[in-house]
XYZ file of N, CA and C in Angstrom:
858
model
N -9.005 -29.999 -1.843
C -8.390 -28.768 -2.334
C -7.512 -28.158 -1.233
N -6.296 -27.763 -1.577
C -5.380 -27.178 -0.596
C -5.862 -25.785 -0.173
N -5.335 -25.317 0.967
C -5.682 -23.965 1.421
C -5.253 -22.945 0.379
N -4.075 -23.148 -0.201
C -3.601 -22.238 -1.243
C -4.608 -22.139 -2.393
N -5.087 -23.275 -2.857
C -6.050 -23.296 -3.962
C -7.360 -22.616 -3.565
N -7.776 -22.810 -2.318
C -9.000 -22.174 -1.838
C -8.857 -20.649 -1.841
N -7.681 -20.168 -1.415
C -7.428 -18.720 -1.396
C -7.460 -18.168 -2.817
N -6.731 -18.818 -3.718
C -6.651 -18.341 -5.094
C -8.026 -18.369 -5.771
N -8.834 -19.340 -5.417
C -10.166 -19.456 -6.008
C -11.073 -18.301 -5.596
N -10.854 -17.771 -4.389
C -11.709 -16.703 -3.875
C -11.282 -15.313 -4.327
N -10.062 -15.147 -4.786
C -9.550 -13.816 -5.120
C -10.427 -13.063 -6.123
N -10.925 -13.713 -7.185
C -11.770 -12.967 -8.132
C -13.058 -12.424 -7.530
N -13.444 -12.921 -6.341
C -14.667 -12.462 -5.693
C -14.476 -11.119 -4.981
N -13.226 -10.713 -4.778
C -12.958 -9.472 -4.050
C -13.385 -8.283 -4.895
N -14.164 -7.345 -4.328
C -14.589 -6.163 -5.087
C -13.395 -5.419 -5.670
N -13.543 -4.993 -6.893
C -12.462 -4.274 -7.558
C -12.474 -2.799 -7.166
N -11.481 -2.074 -7.660
C -11.467 -0.632 -7.485
C -12.635 -0.030 -8.251
N -13.086 1.172 -7.872
C -14.152 1.828 -8.627
C -13.785 1.945 -10.107
N -14.805 1.926 -10.958
C -14.570 1.993 -12.402
C -13.744 3.222 -12.768
N -14.078 4.362 -12.153
C -13.353 5.602 -12.463
C -11.884 5.487 -12.096
N -11.597 4.847 -10.960
C -10.207 4.707 -10.519
C -9.430 3.810 -11.474
N -10.044 2.696 -11.875
C -9.385 1.788 -12.818
C -9.105 2.496 -14.135
N -10.061 3.302 -14.580
C -9.881 4.037 -15.834
C -8.748 5.053 -15.711
N -8.680 5.725 -14.578
C -7.620 6.711 -14.352
C -6.252 6.038 -14.380
N -6.130 4.897 -13.705
C -4.856 4.176 -13.685
C -4.456 3.734 -15.086
N -5.438 3.295 -15.876
C -5.150 2.868 -17.239
C -4.718 4.056 -18.108
N -5.403 5.174 -17.970
C -5.051 6.372 -18.735
C -3.662 6.881 -18.358
N -3.332 6.780 -17.067
C -2.027 7.270 -16.610
C -0.880 6.472 -17.209
N -1.145 5.205 -17.566
C -0.114 4.367 -18.173
C 0.018 4.598 -19.680
N -0.954 5.331 -20.251
C -0.970 5.595 -21.690
C -0.303 6.941 -21.973
N 0.816 6.905 -22.645
C 1.565 8.139 -22.911
C 0.796 9.108 -23.794
N -0.228 8.616 -24.494
C -1.009 9.485 -25.371
C -2.133 10.210 -24.624
N -2.368 9.803 -23.363
C -3.429 10.429 -22.575
C -2.898 11.656 -21.833
N -3.747 12.634 -21.671
C -3.357 13.853 -20.964
C -4.156 14.041 -19.690
N -3.815 15.075 -18.945
C -4.486 15.340 -17.677
C -5.967 15.631 -17.880
N -6.318 16.191 -19.034
C -7.722 16.503 -19.307
C -8.583 15.253 -19.357
N -8.081 14.206 -20.004
C -8.829 12.946 -20.086
C -8.967 12.308 -18.712
N -7.922 12.405 -17.927
C -7.950 11.831 -16.585
C -8.969 12.551 -15.710
N -8.974 13.883 -15.767
C -9.914 14.651 -14.951
C -11.350 14.388 -15.389
N -11.549 14.189 -16.701
C -12.889 13.901 -17.203
C -13.403 12.576 -16.658
N -12.507 11.585 -16.552
C -12.896 10.283 -16.007
C -13.298 10.396 -14.540
N -12.582 11.219 -13.798
C -12.867 11.394 -12.368
C -14.203 12.096 -12.154
N -14.505 13.065 -13.000
C -15.705 13.876 -12.818
C -16.994 13.075 -12.905
N -16.933 11.877 -13.500
C -18.126 11.039 -13.588
C -18.461 10.391 -12.241
N -17.562 10.503 -11.270
C -17.775 9.901 -9.952
C -17.757 11.014 -8.899
N -18.935 11.536 -8.501
C -19.000 12.652 -7.544
C -18.337 12.349 -6.205
N -18.511 11.100 -5.725
C -17.894 10.733 -4.450
C -16.384 10.774 -4.526
N -15.842 10.282 -5.615
C -14.398 10.291 -5.825
C -13.890 11.722 -5.933
N -14.642 12.556 -6.627
C -14.269 13.970 -6.764
C -14.182 14.644 -5.399
N -15.180 14.409 -4.562
C -15.200 15.001 -3.216
C -14.029 14.522 -2.377
N -13.759 13.222 -2.439
C -12.654 12.654 -1.663
C -11.305 13.227 -2.106
N -11.142 13.392 -3.409
C -9.884 13.912 -3.939
C -9.649 15.343 -3.454
N -10.694 16.140 -3.442
C -10.539 17.525 -2.983
C -10.163 17.571 -1.502
N -10.743 16.667 -0.701
C -10.368 16.616 0.721
C -8.906 16.236 0.881
N -8.484 15.202 0.149
C -7.104 14.761 0.239
C -6.136 15.793 -0.324
N -6.562 16.472 -1.389
C -5.692 17.465 -2.039
C -5.313 18.592 -1.088
N -6.173 18.836 -0.108
C -5.899 19.910 0.845
C -5.352 19.394 2.180
N -4.968 18.130 2.213
C -4.378 17.557 3.427
C -2.891 17.896 3.495
N -2.304 17.640 4.647
C -0.903 18.021 4.868
C 0.061 17.344 3.905
N -0.163 16.053 3.630
C 0.790 15.317 2.797
C 0.715 15.728 1.332
N -0.503 15.892 0.818
C -0.669 16.168 -0.601
C -0.699 17.663 -0.930
N -0.911 18.493 0.056
C -1.201 19.915 -0.184
C -0.179 20.616 -1.075
N -0.691 21.436 -1.953
C 0.145 22.249 -2.831
C 0.355 23.630 -2.243
N 0.703 24.613 -3.081
C 1.006 25.957 -2.591
C -0.210 26.725 -2.087
N -1.427 26.292 -2.471
C -2.617 27.004 -1.997
C -3.803 26.056 -1.938
N -4.881 26.532 -1.320
C -6.085 25.730 -1.167
C -6.683 25.397 -2.539
N -7.155 24.154 -2.660
C -7.746 23.698 -3.918
C -9.257 23.608 -3.739
N -10.004 24.214 -4.646
C -11.461 24.238 -4.492
C -12.203 23.496 -5.603
N -11.543 23.214 -6.725
C -12.194 22.486 -7.820
C -11.277 21.380 -8.332
N -11.886 20.399 -8.977
C -11.125 19.278 -9.516
C -10.172 19.734 -10.613
N -10.640 20.612 -11.475
C -9.797 21.122 -12.554
C -8.591 21.874 -11.995
N -8.837 22.626 -10.938
C -7.746 23.361 -10.286
C -6.712 22.387 -9.720
N -7.203 21.277 -9.143
C -6.306 20.265 -8.603
C -5.447 19.673 -9.721
N -6.058 19.448 -10.879
C -5.314 18.903 -12.007
C -4.203 19.816 -12.477
N -4.494 21.107 -12.524
C -3.493 22.090 -12.965
C -2.357 22.189 -11.953
N -2.705 22.204 -10.666
C -1.695 22.387 -9.619
C -0.816 21.159 -9.424
N -1.418 19.976 -9.465
C -0.699 18.766 -9.083
C -0.110 17.978 -10.245
N -0.772 18.014 -11.391
C -0.296 17.195 -12.506
C -0.781 15.762 -12.406
N -0.487 14.998 -13.427
C -1.036 13.651 -13.574
C -0.680 12.722 -12.422
N 0.596 12.631 -12.056
C 1.013 11.633 -11.086
C 0.376 11.839 -9.724
N 0.347 13.065 -9.243
C -0.241 13.320 -7.932
C -1.744 13.062 -7.950
N -2.395 13.380 -9.045
C -3.824 13.105 -9.157
C -4.085 11.602 -9.097
N -3.253 10.816 -9.772
C -3.391 9.363 -9.726
C -3.235 8.867 -8.291
N -2.288 9.415 -7.547
C -2.087 9.029 -6.153
C -3.314 9.357 -5.309
N -3.905 10.525 -5.551
C -5.104 10.922 -4.819
C -6.270 9.980 -5.120
N -6.414 9.625 -6.390
C -7.481 8.707 -6.795
C -7.287 7.347 -6.124
N -6.079 6.859 -6.131
C -5.801 5.552 -5.553
C -6.053 5.543 -4.046
N -5.552 6.562 -3.358
C -5.756 6.638 -1.905
C -7.243 6.667 -1.579
N -7.984 7.476 -2.303
C -9.420 7.584 -2.069
C -10.138 6.265 -2.331
N -9.686 5.511 -3.325
C -10.340 4.257 -3.703
C -9.994 3.110 -2.766
N -8.784 3.124 -2.220
C -8.336 2.038 -1.348
C -8.930 2.168 0.052
N -9.137 3.386 0.533
C -9.645 3.588 1.894
C -10.909 2.762 2.195
N -11.941 2.820 1.348
C -13.159 2.046 1.672
C -12.928 0.538 1.696
N -12.009 0.054 0.859
C -11.735 -1.387 0.795
C -10.964 -1.856 2.022
N -10.061 -1.011 2.492
C -9.131 -1.417 3.556
C -9.542 -0.961 4.954
N -10.691 -0.307 5.088
C -11.029 0.297 6.383
C -11.632 -0.688 7.388
N -12.040 -1.862 6.920
C -12.734 -2.796 7.805
C -11.750 -3.549 8.714
N -12.235 -4.084 9.832
C -11.355 -4.881 10.698
C -10.836 -6.110 9.946
N -9.609 -6.510 10.248
C -9.041 -7.726 9.662
C -8.993 -8.778 10.760
N -10.019 -9.599 10.799
C -10.154 -10.554 11.901
C -8.981 -11.521 11.977
N -8.528 -12.007 10.830
C -7.448 -12.982 10.844
C -6.146 -12.438 11.391
N -5.948 -11.130 11.247
C -4.710 -10.509 11.733
C -4.918 -9.724 13.029
N -6.157 -9.742 13.540
C -6.483 -9.029 14.767
C -6.174 -7.537 14.630
N -6.521 -6.982 13.466
C -6.317 -5.551 13.224
C -7.669 -4.843 13.310
N -7.790 -3.802 14.139
C -9.062 -3.086 14.256
C -9.373 -2.280 12.996
N -10.598 -1.815 12.905
C -11.040 -1.034 11.749
C -10.145 0.182 11.545
N -9.757 0.411 10.301
C -8.959 1.589 9.961
C -7.467 1.428 10.122
N -7.041 0.354 10.792
C -5.611 0.215 11.072
C -4.808 -0.090 9.813
N -5.372 -0.884 8.901
C -4.646 -1.179 7.671
C -4.509 0.080 6.814
N -5.520 0.943 6.835
C -5.430 2.199 6.083
C -4.301 3.068 6.628
N -4.237 3.186 7.948
C -3.161 3.982 8.555
C -1.796 3.409 8.198
N -1.694 2.093 8.287
C -0.437 1.434 7.941
C -0.078 1.676 6.472
N -1.056 1.531 5.589
C -0.804 1.703 4.160
C -0.375 3.123 3.829
N -1.051 4.104 4.429
C -0.662 5.497 4.199
C 0.716 5.764 4.787
N 1.008 5.170 5.941
C 2.323 5.358 6.556
C 3.419 4.806 5.653
N 3.179 3.646 5.038
C 4.169 3.046 4.136
C 4.381 3.944 2.917
N 3.285 4.443 2.337
C 3.395 5.314 1.161
C 4.146 6.606 1.490
N 3.826 7.192 2.636
C 4.501 8.440 3.036
C 5.970 8.167 3.347
N 6.239 7.071 4.066
C 7.621 6.753 4.435
C 8.487 6.515 3.202
N 7.938 5.840 2.190
C 8.694 5.611 0.951
C 9.031 6.942 0.290
N 8.065 7.850 0.301
C 8.273 9.186 -0.267
C 9.361 9.935 0.500
N 9.326 9.854 1.821
C 10.306 10.561 2.656
C 11.703 9.966 2.495
N 11.774 8.645 2.380
C 13.073 8.000 2.180
C 13.716 8.466 0.880
N 12.922 8.477 -0.190
C 13.449 8.915 -1.490
C 13.934 10.359 -1.425
N 13.182 11.208 -0.721
C 13.566 12.624 -0.602
C 14.882 12.759 0.167
N 15.035 12.007 1.243
C 16.258 12.083 2.042
C 17.462 11.542 1.279
N 17.208 10.545 0.428
C 18.292 9.969 -0.373
C 18.633 10.847 -1.576
N 17.770 11.882 -1.797
C 17.948 12.786 -2.952
C 17.984 11.987 -4.254
N 17.138 10.979 -4.295
C 17.018 10.126 -5.475
C 15.533 9.965 -5.770
N 15.015 10.681 -6.771
C 13.576 10.662 -7.047
C 13.025 9.248 -7.186
N 11.861 9.046 -6.607
C 11.207 7.745 -6.711
C 10.405 7.687 -8.006
N 10.436 6.570 -8.725
C 9.616 6.419 -9.937
C 8.134 6.623 -9.629
N 7.376 6.937 -10.665
C 5.965 7.298 -10.480
C 5.127 6.224 -9.809
N 5.490 4.959 -9.982
C 4.645 3.906 -9.418
C 4.943 3.602 -7.957
N 5.882 4.320 -7.350
C 6.294 4.018 -5.969
C 5.147 4.186 -4.980
N 4.442 5.317 -5.044
C 3.345 5.576 -4.103
C 2.275 4.494 -4.215
N 1.905 4.164 -5.458
C 0.878 3.143 -5.689
C 1.293 1.803 -5.088
N 2.514 1.383 -5.371
C 3.004 0.103 -4.862
C 3.070 0.101 -3.338
N 3.504 1.205 -2.761
C 3.607 1.303 -1.303
C 2.228 1.248 -0.648
N 1.281 1.960 -1.216
C -0.066 1.996 -0.650
C -0.725 0.622 -0.701
N -0.410 -0.154 -1.725
C -1.054 -1.454 -1.925
C -0.225 -2.633 -1.419
N 0.905 -2.367 -0.795
C 1.839 -3.435 -0.432
C 1.186 -4.564 0.363
N 0.348 -4.241 1.325
C -0.237 -5.270 2.188
C -1.706 -5.534 1.895
N -2.143 -5.224 0.680
C -3.558 -5.410 0.356
C -3.957 -6.881 0.383
N -2.993 -7.777 0.252
C -3.297 -9.204 0.349
C -3.870 -9.595 1.699
N -3.587 -8.806 2.722
C -4.125 -9.098 4.051
C -5.647 -8.954 4.080
N -6.180 -8.130 3.177
C -7.632 -7.978 3.117
C -8.276 -9.296 2.721
N -7.664 -9.978 1.764
C -8.187 -11.262 1.299
C -8.106 -12.295 2.413
N -6.932 -12.407 3.028
C -6.722 -13.435 4.047
C -7.404 -13.099 5.363
N -7.356 -11.832 5.744
C -7.829 -11.443 7.075
C -9.297 -11.118 7.176
N -9.904 -10.647 6.081
C -11.299 -10.239 6.139
C -12.205 -11.211 5.398
N -11.924 -11.413 4.132
C -12.825 -12.221 3.316
C -12.691 -13.712 3.606
N -11.484 -14.165 3.956
C -11.289 -15.580 4.247
C -11.230 -15.860 5.743
N -11.066 -14.801 6.531
C -11.003 -14.937 7.985
C -10.021 -16.038 8.408
N -8.837 -15.970 7.843
C -7.808 -16.957 8.157
C -7.449 -16.894 9.639
N -7.335 -18.056 10.256
C -6.910 -18.134 11.653
C -5.392 -17.990 11.690
N -4.920 -16.843 12.160
C -3.488 -16.559 12.140
C -2.751 -17.110 13.361
N -3.479 -17.641 14.324
C -2.832 -18.122 15.541
C -1.789 -19.205 15.259
N -2.090 -20.216 14.417
C -1.065 -21.233 14.106
C 0.146 -20.621 13.390
N -0.107 -19.588 12.575
C 0.990 -18.926 11.867
C 1.889 -18.206 12.868
N 1.249 -17.490 13.781
C 1.982 -16.767 14.815
C 2.791 -17.744 15.681
N 2.169 -18.849 16.049
C 2.838 -19.841 16.895
C 4.067 -20.424 16.191
N 3.921 -20.751 14.902
C 5.035 -21.300 14.135
C 6.176 -20.293 14.013
N 5.815 -19.034 13.783
C 6.834 -17.986 13.667
C 7.641 -17.866 14.958
N 6.945 -17.973 16.102
C 7.616 -17.880 17.395
C 8.495 -19.105 17.648
N 7.934 -20.279 17.377
C 8.658 -21.526 17.666
C 9.901 -21.685 16.805
N 9.787 -21.341 15.519
C 10.908 -21.546 14.597
C 11.739 -20.283 14.389
N 11.308 -19.188 15.076
C 12.028 -17.910 14.968
C 12.190 -17.481 13.506
N 11.070 -17.530 12.799
C 11.043 -17.106 11.404
C 10.090 -15.922 11.260
N 10.204 -15.214 10.153
C 9.334 -14.069 9.938
C 7.897 -14.530 9.716
N 6.946 -13.620 9.944
C 5.538 -13.977 9.869
C 5.149 -14.439 8.464
N 5.662 -13.752 7.432
C 5.267 -14.124 6.080
C 5.808 -15.498 5.676
N 6.964 -15.897 6.242
C 7.500 -17.236 5.977
C 6.599 -18.285 6.633
N 6.190 -18.003 7.866
C 5.281 -18.920 8.559
C 3.926 -18.982 7.851
N 3.485 -17.844 7.351
C 2.226 -17.760 6.607
C 2.254 -18.717 5.412
N 3.372 -18.691 4.699
C 3.498 -19.538 3.514
C 3.575 -21.013 3.896
N 4.239 -21.326 5.018
C 4.341 -22.721 5.447
C 2.973 -23.289 5.827
N 2.150 -22.479 6.470
C 0.845 -22.942 6.933
C -0.192 -22.949 5.807
N -0.209 -21.868 5.026
C -1.257 -21.686 4.018
C -0.844 -22.117 2.611
N 0.477 -22.212 2.403
C 0.950 -22.486 1.058
C 1.058 -21.228 0.217
N 0.784 -20.086 0.817
C 0.834 -18.797 0.126
C 0.932 -17.712 1.190
N 1.546 -16.576 0.871
C 1.591 -15.479 1.838
C 0.816 -14.287 1.308
N 0.633 -13.273 2.181
C -0.213 -12.145 1.786
C 0.390 -11.331 0.652
N 1.718 -11.401 0.473
C 2.351 -10.673 -0.626
C 1.955 -11.283 -1.971
N 1.988 -12.608 -2.049
C 1.595 -13.271 -3.291
C 0.092 -13.120 -3.534
N -0.687 -13.192 -2.464
C -2.133 -12.981 -2.594
C -2.411 -11.575 -3.128
N -1.718 -10.585 -2.564
C -1.904 -9.204 -3.007
C -1.541 -9.019 -4.460
N -0.433 -9.599 -4.876
C -0.002 -9.482 -6.271
C -1.021 -10.128 -7.208
N -1.560 -11.277 -6.796
C -2.565 -11.964 -7.615
C -3.839 -11.130 -7.722
N -4.234 -10.512 -6.622
C -5.413 -9.631 -6.625
C -5.209 -8.457 -7.577
N -4.033 -7.861 -7.548
C -3.761 -6.710 -8.409
C -3.709 -7.117 -9.881
N -3.319 -8.352 -10.148
C -3.403 -8.859 -11.523
C -4.856 -8.927 -11.972
N -5.733 -9.360 -11.059
C -7.171 -9.396 -11.367
C -7.690 -7.994 -11.667
N -7.133 -7.007 -11.002
C -7.559 -5.624 -11.191
C -6.871 -4.957 -12.387
N -5.997 -5.703 -13.057
C -5.282 -5.188 -14.238
C -4.395 -3.983 -13.926
N -3.755 -4.001 -12.767
C -2.808 -2.934 -12.437
C -1.476 -3.182 -13.140
N -0.642 -2.162 -13.269
C 0.633 -2.298 -13.992
C 1.558 -3.335 -13.358
N 2.345 -3.988 -14.189
C 3.257 -5.036 -13.734
C 4.289 -4.511 -12.747
N 4.756 -3.261 -12.938
C 5.774 -2.753 -12.023
C 5.222 -2.606 -10.606
N 3.938 -2.310 -10.483
C 3.295 -2.247 -9.163
C 3.136 -3.657 -8.601
N 2.663 -4.567 -9.421
C 2.442 -5.951 -8.984
C 3.750 -6.575 -8.493
N 4.844 -6.328 -9.210
C 6.141 -6.901 -8.825
C 6.584 -6.421 -7.446
N 6.392 -5.147 -7.175
C 6.801 -4.607 -5.867
C 5.941 -5.205 -4.757
N 4.640 -5.284 -4.980
C 3.751 -5.875 -3.975
C 4.130 -7.343 -3.727
N 4.432 -8.053 -4.804
C 4.774 -9.476 -4.674
C 6.041 -9.688 -3.855
N 7.039 -8.815 -4.015
C 8.343 -9.069 -3.394
C 8.710 -8.070 -2.303
N 7.725 -7.338 -1.760
C 8.091 -6.284 -0.797
C 8.644 -6.838 0.519
N 8.408 -8.108 0.804
C 9.029 -8.724 1.985
C 10.295 -9.497 1.627
N 10.483 -9.734 0.324
C 11.670 -10.456 -0.152
C 12.298 -9.682 -1.312
N 12.772 -8.472 -1.051
C 13.253 -7.613 -2.147
C 14.392 -8.217 -2.958
N 15.177 -9.082 -2.333
C 16.304 -9.691 -3.062
C 15.838 -10.628 -4.175
N 14.577 -11.063 -4.124
C 14.059 -12.008 -5.108
C 13.581 -11.335 -6.392
N 13.434 -10.027 -6.372
C 12.954 -9.325 -7.563
C 14.077 -9.166 -8.574
N 13.825 -9.584 -9.802
C 14.807 -9.404 -10.867
C 14.821 -7.943 -11.315
N 15.990 -7.465 -11.700
C 16.084 -6.103 -12.223
C 16.295 -5.067 -11.136
N 15.951 -3.824 -11.453
C 16.155 -2.699 -10.545
C 15.339 -2.883 -9.268
N 16.005 -2.816 -8.131
C 15.348 -3.066 -6.851
C 15.058 -1.788 -6.066
N 15.244 -0.626 -6.659
C 15.119 0.623 -5.901
C 13.736 0.774 -5.268
N 12.680 0.605 -6.040
C 11.332 0.821 -5.502
C 10.973 -0.245 -4.474
N 11.264 -1.512 -4.765
C 10.931 -2.560 -3.809
C 11.724 -2.391 -2.515
N 12.959 -1.883 -2.602
C 13.743 -1.609 -1.396
C 13.116 -0.473 -0.587
N 12.675 0.571 -1.280
C 12.014 1.689 -0.587
C 10.774 1.208 0.160
N 9.955 0.427 -0.526
C 8.714 -0.050 0.086
C 9.011 -1.027 1.217
N 9.970 -1.893 1.014
C 10.363 -2.859 2.049
C 10.762 -2.145 3.341
N 11.615 -1.150 3.215
C 12.067 -0.411 4.405
C 10.928 0.431 4.969
N 10.095 0.990 4.100
C 8.965 1.797 4.564
C 7.995 0.967 5.403
N 7.810 -0.308 5.036
C 6.966 -1.194 5.844
C 7.551 -1.360 7.234
N 8.848 -1.525 7.303
C 9.502 -1.676 8.614
C 9.345 -0.413 9.456
N 9.435 0.747 8.807
C 9.263 2.015 9.523
C 7.862 2.098 10.108
N 6.861 1.748 9.301
C 5.481 1.798 9.783
C 5.266 0.858 10.963
N 5.738 -0.372 10.830
C 5.571 -1.357 11.896
C 6.312 -0.934 13.164
N 7.498 -0.342 12.986
C 8.271 0.095 14.160
C 7.553 1.199 14.927
N 6.633 1.898 14.251
C 5.848 2.949 14.904
C 4.535 2.406 15.470
N 4.350 1.085 15.380
C 3.150 0.475 15.938
C 1.955 0.517 15.022
N 2.173 0.815 13.728
C 1.070 0.895 12.772
C 0.970 -0.409 11.989
N -0.210 -1.005 11.980
C -0.393 -2.253 11.248
C 0.046 -3.471 12.021
N 0.161 -3.333 13.339
C 0.578 -4.476 14.151
C -0.645 -5.209 14.679
N -0.764 -6.463 14.293
C -1.816 -7.315 14.823
C -1.156 -8.532 15.430
N -1.680 -9.711 15.114
C -1.053 -10.930 15.616
C 0.351 -11.125 15.063
N 0.589 -10.574 13.857
C 1.931 -10.723 13.271
C 2.965 -9.910 14.022
N 2.505 -8.902 14.775
C 3.392 -8.128 15.633
C 4.627 -7.625 14.938
N 5.758 -7.805 15.558
C 7.019 -7.328 15.008
C 7.799 -8.445 14.323
N 7.074 -9.510 13.913
C 7.755 -10.641 13.283
C 8.065 -10.398 11.808
N 8.609 -9.254 11.552
C 9.152 -8.922 10.237
C 10.557 -8.389 10.478
N 11.439 -8.579 9.531
C 12.789 -8.054 9.695
C 13.252 -7.431 8.386
N 13.934 -6.305 8.491
C 14.420 -5.594 7.307
C 15.609 -6.326 6.706
N 15.647 -6.372 5.400
C 16.752 -7.008 4.690
C 18.000 -6.138 4.763
N 19.104 -6.664 5.291
C 20.358 -5.887 5.322
C 20.803 -5.466 3.933
N 20.531 -6.333 2.935
C 20.914 -6.004 1.556
C 20.130 -4.801 1.042
N 18.844 -4.730 1.385
C 18.024 -3.586 0.961
C 18.517 -2.299 1.610
N 18.829 -2.386 2.900
C 19.367 -1.222 3.618
C 20.661 -0.761 2.964
N 21.516 -1.714 2.630
C 22.806 -1.397 2.019
C 22.639 -0.804 0.624
N 21.749 -1.402 -0.190
C 21.539 -0.896 -1.545
C 21.054 0.548 -1.540
N 20.228 0.885 -0.550
C 19.706 2.251 -0.463
C 20.721 3.215 0.146
N 21.726 2.672 0.808
C 22.713 3.535 1.456
C 22.165 4.211 2.699
N 21.314 3.499 3.427
C 20.682 4.074 4.618
C 21.529 3.853 5.861
N 21.396 4.777 6.796
C 22.002 4.621 8.114
C 20.941 4.955 9.160
N 21.278 4.790 10.426
C 20.303 5.014 11.493
C 19.764 6.432 11.505
N 20.634 7.389 11.207
C 20.218 8.791 11.213
C 19.150 9.059 10.154
N 19.370 8.542 8.941
C 18.396 8.740 7.869
C 17.082 8.013 8.177
N 17.179 6.820 8.748
C 15.979 6.075 9.103
C 15.165 6.808 10.170
N 15.849 7.366 11.152
C 15.160 8.116 12.204
C 14.500 9.365 11.641
N 15.192 10.040 10.730
C 14.632 11.249 10.137
C 13.414 10.927 9.269
N 13.519 9.863 8.489
C 12.386 9.440 7.658
C 11.185 9.077 8.526
N 11.453 8.408 9.639
C 10.379 8.031 10.565
C 9.695 9.259 11.145
N 10.478 10.214 11.590
C 9.913 11.446 12.158
C 9.097 12.208 11.126
N 9.609 12.296 9.907
C 8.900 13.005 8.840
C 7.593 12.309 8.490
N 7.616 10.972 8.476
C 6.406 10.218 8.177
C 5.351 10.427 9.252
N 5.761 10.333 10.511
C 4.828 10.480 11.630
C 4.191 11.867 11.611
N 4.978 12.894 11.307
C 4.463 14.268 11.272
C 3.367 14.408 10.224
N 3.604 13.893 9.026
C 2.601 13.997 7.957
C 1.374 13.147 8.250
N 1.585 11.935 8.760
C 0.462 11.052 9.047
C -0.418 11.637 10.143
N 0.186 12.245 11.144
C -0.567 12.861 12.232
C -1.502 13.942 11.708
N -1.019 14.721 10.755
C -1.832 15.805 10.199
C -2.926 15.291 9.269
N -2.843 13.999 8.901
C -3.856 13.416 8.024
C -4.884 12.582 8.788
N -4.732 12.454 10.090
C -5.575 11.535 10.854
C -7.069 11.779 10.631
N -7.480 13.040 10.525
C -8.910 13.336 10.399
C -9.492 12.888 9.061
N -8.626 12.543 8.117
C -9.096 12.088 6.800
C -9.206 10.575 6.706
N -8.639 9.872 7.676
C -8.566 8.417 7.591
C -9.773 7.751 8.238
N -10.174 6.566 7.752
C -11.279 5.823 8.359
C -11.035 5.601 9.850
N -12.126 5.668 10.626
C -12.003 5.514 12.072
C -12.020 6.843 12.779
N -11.972 7.949 12.005
C -12.073 9.281 12.559
C -13.366 9.897 12.056
N -13.958 10.829 12.814
C -15.250 11.377 12.460
C -15.338 11.908 11.045
N -14.279 12.587 10.578
C -14.323 13.175 9.258
C -13.769 12.232 8.193
N -13.215 11.128 8.626
C -12.602 10.231 7.643
C -13.331 8.926 7.468
N -14.399 8.699 8.222
C -15.116 7.432 8.155
C -15.888 7.307 6.843
């Protein structure tokens, strides 16, 4: 059996999102569902409720005033922001562990994932072009495939790193040459197992190769550049290091320049810094 087949065979073994989170995501995709049904689904999970209230009062998510109840959060934030809070809360426990294959310490993937989600949001704001509702979800989950390869399969990334250096290719290209699959495809396959929306799966699948996505590339371009912003700040760097490169076509399609990229980076760092106490690896975020 090839390494690729071994990886794909193990994907169904990965723990899924909490039942409440999966239900919330499904309800959010149903135009007939309202915020009341979504809040009712969340209330069945006390831990999720507590986490959402903590996140709701953080710097990035915070509304005009302090939120003290779940119902209040629903009224203030609306459906989309609540879905983002649920997803962030659900992904943290899955992504907080060390990724041995990528030499990433505990909590580093969470910081990277939040940085990508925030950076995508900041880029859209600077471009004055609203991001579609699934942007935050896709950005937060962009590198979730690394959990499969780095933690559950404990892939030895040293040969991948060596090949990337020798052939001067990006890490994900070397990953595919060695394993027959890269973390983007693994992540997309995992999200299919979790029954997440196709628009999210497509962005996760092509976030390192945005030119390969058919149709509108706005969200995948945002996430692609947001990943580069996070890595340039030293977040999510393990053995793969800086062996990623931004697509010039994605930069051009978004109409970005150095000034906008620097501003987006500064805005992302400011928000992420204020959220540090909520993230795994910190006393209040563990």
